[in-house]
Coordinates of C-alpha atoms and ligand atoms in Angstrom, one line a residue:
M1 CA 0.1 -0.5 -0.5
D2 CA 1.3 3.6 -0.9
G3 CA -0.3 6.6 0.3
R4 CA 1.9 9.0 -2.1
P5 CA -0.5 10.8 -4.8
I6 CA -0.3 9.9 -8.5
G7 CA 1.4 12.8 -10.9
M8 CA -0.5 13.3 -14.1
F9 CA 0.9 15.9 -17.2
D10 CA -0.6 16.8 -20.1
S11 CA 0.3 19.9 -22.1
G12 CA -2.7 21.4 -20.6
F13 CA -6.7 21.2 -19.5
G14 CA -6.8 18.3 -22.3
G15 CA -5.5 15.3 -20.1
I16 CA -8.6 16.7 -16.8
S17 CA -10.5 13.9 -19.2
V18 CA -8.0 11.0 -18.4
L19 CA -7.9 12.1 -15.3
A20 CA -11.7 12.4 -14.7
E21 CA -11.5 8.8 -15.9
A22 CA -8.7 7.9 -13.6
A23 CA -10.4 10.1 -10.7
R24 CA -13.5 7.6 -10.6
A25 CA -12.6 4.1 -10.9
L26 CA -9.5 4.5 -7.8
P27 CA -11.7 7.1 -5.8
D28 CA -8.7 5.8 -3.4
E29 CA -6.2 7.7 -5.1
D30 CA -4.9 11.1 -4.5
F31 CA -3.9 12.6 -8.2
L32 CA -1.5 15.4 -8.9
F33 CA -2.4 17.7 -12.0
L34 CA 0.0 19.3 -14.3
G35 CA -0.8 21.3 -17.0
D36 CA 2.0 23.3 -19.0
N37 CA -0.6 26.0 -20.2
L38 CA 2.2 28.1 -20.4
H39 CA 3.9 26.0 -23.6
A40 CA 0.8 24.7 -24.9
P41 CA 0.0 23.6 -27.2
Y42 CA 3.2 21.3 -28.1
G43 CA 1.5 19.7 -31.1
D44 CA 3.4 22.0 -33.4
R45 CA 6.4 22.2 -31.4
T46 CA 9.4 19.9 -32.6
P47 CA 10.1 16.9 -30.4
A48 CA 13.4 17.9 -28.3
E49 CA 11.2 20.6 -27.1
V50 CA 8.5 18.7 -25.7
L51 CA 10.4 16.3 -24.0
A52 CA 12.4 19.0 -22.9
F53 CA 9.6 20.4 -20.9
T54 CA 7.7 17.1 -20.5
R55 CA 10.8 15.9 -19.0
A56 CA 10.7 19.1 -16.0
G57 CA 6.8 18.8 -15.0
V58 CA 7.6 15.0 -14.6
C59 CA 10.5 15.4 -12.5
Q60 CA 8.5 17.9 -10.8
L61 CA 5.5 16.4 -9.9
I62 CA 8.0 13.3 -8.7
D63 CA 9.6 16.3 -6.9
R64 CA 6.4 17.5 -4.8
G65 CA 6.0 13.3 -4.1
A66 CA 4.1 11.3 -7.3
K67 CA 4.6 7.0 -6.7
A68 CA 4.0 6.5 -10.2
I69 CA 3.0 9.4 -13.5
V70 CA 0.1 9.0 -16.0
I71 CA 1.2 10.8 -18.8
A72 CA -2.1 12.8 -20.4
C73 CA -1.8 12.9 -23.7
N74 CA -0.3 12.0 -26.7
T75 CA 2.2 14.2 -28.5
A76 CA 4.1 13.7 -25.2
T77 CA 3.9 10.6 -25.2
S78 CA 5.0 10.1 -28.7
A79 CA 7.8 12.4 -28.1
A80 CA 9.3 11.4 -24.1
A81 CA 7.8 8.9 -22.6
A82 CA 10.5 6.3 -24.0
T83 CA 12.9 8.5 -22.9
L84 CA 11.8 9.2 -19.4
R85 CA 10.7 5.3 -18.7
A86 CA 14.8 4.7 -19.1
E87 CA 15.8 7.8 -16.8
L88 CA 13.7 7.5 -14.0
P89 CA 12.4 4.5 -11.8
L90 CA 8.2 4.4 -11.0
P91 CA 5.8 3.8 -13.4
I92 CA 5.6 5.7 -16.0
V93 CA 1.8 5.0 -18.1
G94 CA 1.1 6.7 -21.5
M95 CA -1.3 7.7 -24.1
E96 CA -1.4 6.7 -28.1
P97 CA -4.3 7.1 -30.3
A98 CA -6.6 4.4 -29.6
L99 CA -6.0 2.7 -33.4
K100 CA -6.1 -0.3 -32.3
P101 CA -9.9 -0.7 -31.3
A102 CA -11.3 1.1 -33.8
S103 CA -9.5 -0.7 -36.1
Q104 CA -11.0 -4.1 -34.5
L105 CA -14.5 -2.8 -34.3
P106 CA -17.7 -4.0 -36.5
G107 CA -17.8 -2.5 -39.8
S108 CA -16.4 -1.0 -43.5
G109 CA -15.2 2.2 -44.1
T110 CA -12.8 4.1 -43.2
V111 CA -10.8 5.4 -39.8
L112 CA -9.9 8.7 -39.0
V113 CA -7.6 8.8 -36.6
M114 CA -7.5 12.7 -35.3
A115 CA -4.5 14.4 -33.6
T116 CA -1.7 16.4 -33.2
T117 CA 0.6 16.8 -36.2
M118 CA 3.5 15.7 -34.0
T119 CA 2.0 12.6 -33.2
L120 CA 1.7 11.4 -36.5
R121 CA 5.0 12.0 -37.4
Q122 CA 6.4 10.1 -34.5
E123 CA 7.9 6.9 -34.9
K124 CA 5.3 5.2 -32.6
F125 CA 1.9 6.1 -34.5
L126 CA 4.1 4.5 -38.0
R127 CA 4.7 1.7 -36.6
L128 CA 0.6 1.7 -35.2
M129 CA 0.0 3.0 -38.9
E130 CA 1.7 -0.8 -39.7
R131 CA 0.1 -2.6 -38.2
Y132 CA -3.7 -1.5 -37.3
G133 CA -3.8 1.5 -40.3
S134 CA -4.6 -0.3 -43.9
D135 CA -8.5 0.9 -43.5
A136 CA -7.3 4.6 -41.7
I137 CA -7.0 8.2 -42.7
P138 CA -4.3 10.1 -40.6
V139 CA -6.5 14.0 -39.8
P140 CA -3.6 16.2 -38.8
S141 CA -5.8 18.5 -36.4
P142 CA -3.6 22.1 -36.2
G143 CA -4.9 24.8 -34.4
L144 CA -7.8 22.9 -32.7
V145 CA -6.2 22.6 -28.9
E146 CA -5.7 26.0 -29.0
L147 CA -9.5 26.4 -29.3
V148 CA -10.1 23.7 -26.8
E149 CA -7.6 25.9 -24.3
A150 CA -8.8 28.8 -24.8
G151 CA -12.0 26.7 -24.1
E152 CA -13.7 27.9 -27.5
T153 CA -15.5 24.1 -26.8
D154 CA -19.0 24.5 -28.7
G155 CA -19.6 27.4 -30.9
P156 CA -19.9 28.9 -34.2
R157 CA -16.3 29.1 -34.0
M158 CA -15.8 26.2 -33.2
Q159 CA -18.3 24.3 -35.3
A160 CA -16.9 26.5 -38.6
F161 CA -13.4 25.0 -37.8
L162 CA -14.7 21.1 -37.3
T163 CA -16.9 21.7 -40.1
Q164 CA -13.7 23.3 -42.3
L165 CA -11.6 20.0 -40.7
L166 CA -13.6 16.7 -41.0
H167 CA -15.3 17.5 -44.2
P168 CA -13.1 16.3 -46.7
Y169 CA -13.3 13.1 -45.4
L170 CA -16.9 12.6 -44.9
Q171 CA -17.8 12.3 -48.9
Q172 CA -16.9 8.4 -47.7
P173 CA -18.2 5.6 -45.1
V174 CA -16.4 6.2 -42.2
K175 CA -16.3 3.8 -39.2
A176 CA -14.5 5.2 -36.7
V177 CA -13.2 8.5 -35.9
V178 CA -10.4 8.1 -32.9
L179 CA -9.7 10.9 -30.5
G180 CA -6.1 11.1 -30.3
C181 CA -4.9 13.4 -28.3
T182 CA -6.7 14.2 -24.6
H183 CA -7.6 17.5 -25.3
Y184 CA -10.3 16.3 -28.2
L185 CA -12.6 14.7 -25.9
F186 CA -13.5 18.1 -24.7
V187 CA -15.5 18.9 -28.5
R188 CA -16.2 15.0 -28.3
R189 CA -20.2 16.4 -28.7
A190 CA -19.7 18.5 -31.5
I191 CA -17.3 16.4 -33.6
A192 CA -20.6 13.9 -33.7
A193 CA -22.5 16.3 -34.4
L194 CA -20.8 15.8 -37.9
L195 CA -21.2 11.9 -37.9
P196 CA -23.5 10.4 -39.8
P197 CA -24.0 7.2 -37.2
P198 CA -24.0 5.2 -36.3
T199 CA -19.8 6.5 -36.7
A200 CA -18.2 5.4 -33.7
L201 CA -15.6 7.6 -31.5
V202 CA -13.1 5.9 -30.0
D203 CA -10.4 7.2 -27.4
G204 CA -7.8 6.3 -24.9
N205 CA -8.7 7.3 -21.3
A206 CA -9.8 4.5 -20.8
G207 CA -6.9 1.7 -21.8
T208 CA -4.7 4.0 -20.3
V209 CA -6.4 3.9 -16.7
R210 CA -6.9 -0.1 -17.0
Q211 CA -2.8 0.3 -17.8
L212 CA -2.5 2.6 -14.9
K213 CA -4.6 0.3 -12.4
T214 CA -2.5 -2.9 -13.7
L215 CA 0.9 -1.1 -12.9
L216 CA 0.2 -0.2 -9.0
V217 CA -1.8 -3.7 -8.5
Q218 CA 1.8 -5.7 -9.8
R219 CA 3.4 -2.6 -7.6
G220 CA 2.2 -2.8 -4.2
L221 CA 0.9 0.8 -5.3
L222 CA -2.7 0.8 -4.2
A223 CA -3.9 4.1 -1.5
P224 CA -5.2 3.0 1.4
V225 CA -9.2 3.0 1.7
R226 CA -9.7 6.6 1.9
T227 CA -10.6 8.0 4.5
G228 CA -11.6 11.9 6.1
D229 CA -12.8 14.5 3.2
R230 CA -9.5 15.9 1.9
E231 CA -9.6 16.8 -2.3
Q232 CA -8.6 14.0 -4.2
V233 CA -7.0 15.9 -6.9
T234 CA -4.8 18.8 -5.9
F235 CA -4.5 21.6 -9.4
L236 CA -1.2 22.5 -10.5
S237 CA 0.8 24.6 -13.9
T238 CA 2.9 26.6 -15.5
S239 CA 1.0 29.7 -16.4
P240 CA 1.5 32.3 -14.5
D241 CA -2.7 33.1 -13.8
P242 CA -2.9 32.0 -10.8
A243 CA -7.0 31.3 -11.9
V244 CA -6.4 28.2 -13.9
P245 CA -5.5 26.0 -11.3
Q246 CA -9.3 27.1 -10.3
R247 CA -10.3 26.7 -14.0
M248 CA -9.2 23.0 -14.2
R249 CA -11.2 21.9 -11.3
A250 CA -14.3 23.2 -13.0
W251 CA -13.3 21.4 -16.1
L252 CA -13.3 18.3 -14.4
A253 CA -16.6 18.2 -13.1
S254 CA -17.7 19.0 -16.1
V255 CA -16.4 15.8 -17.9
Ligands
DGL1 N1 -3.4 16.1 -25.4 C1 -2.4 16.4 -26.0 C2 -2.3 15.4 -26.8 O1 -3.1 14.3 -26.5 C3 -2.1 18.4 -26.8 C4 -1.5 18.5 -27.6 C5 -0.5 19.6 -27.3 O2 -1.0 20.2 -26.7 O3 -1.1 20.4 -28.9 O4 -1.8 15.1 -28.2

């Protein structure tokens, strides 16, 4: 048993969608969530920059007592997870676009994989495409994370952005759309509204949380039964804006 918190890292608000799922599945655990809002978005930066930012964030979480880390960001995982696992002794769970489960869904049609430009260019995703991507089309979505970070998760600007982005791919049958960036979960409804039913929307959050739970069990790191009424999540941000952690708490309540 280990009562220390789980550290969760993202470039900004997106990872709160993973946090929500983890906090529900592991109610006895405490979480430290760090968003690198100062440097978001990561998707159009270089892999070396994202590795440096992610390393700094993960080290901050470890300094604050994290017993395990979740990199709740597909982009940061593809640029940094393998290196950080080799450098650090604690369990590090990462994310990848959920192409495997999407490709295994019944039915015909393409699988659209929405993700950041960097995620789609990295070796990790190219290997995933080789194995499960025979019917898949990568859909780089630059600009979408910026809109989500600005809180524009619905409304006419978001609708216009998504229509322009997805329209060219919707001329043919689509079996599923993979939400390959944790920020995109916050625009799930707006994306679904553009897709003809029964197109599936698939994300990697449940798989990531399953993997986290398995590692905690295997390493004897599960927290003892929660007592008292302390907050389950502490929010941290690299943004100089002191209101950001409070906004994060509101986003968690909205998921
Ligand atoms: N949440 C990150 C992901 O899952 C967003 C990347 C970004 O900051 O561009 O890829």
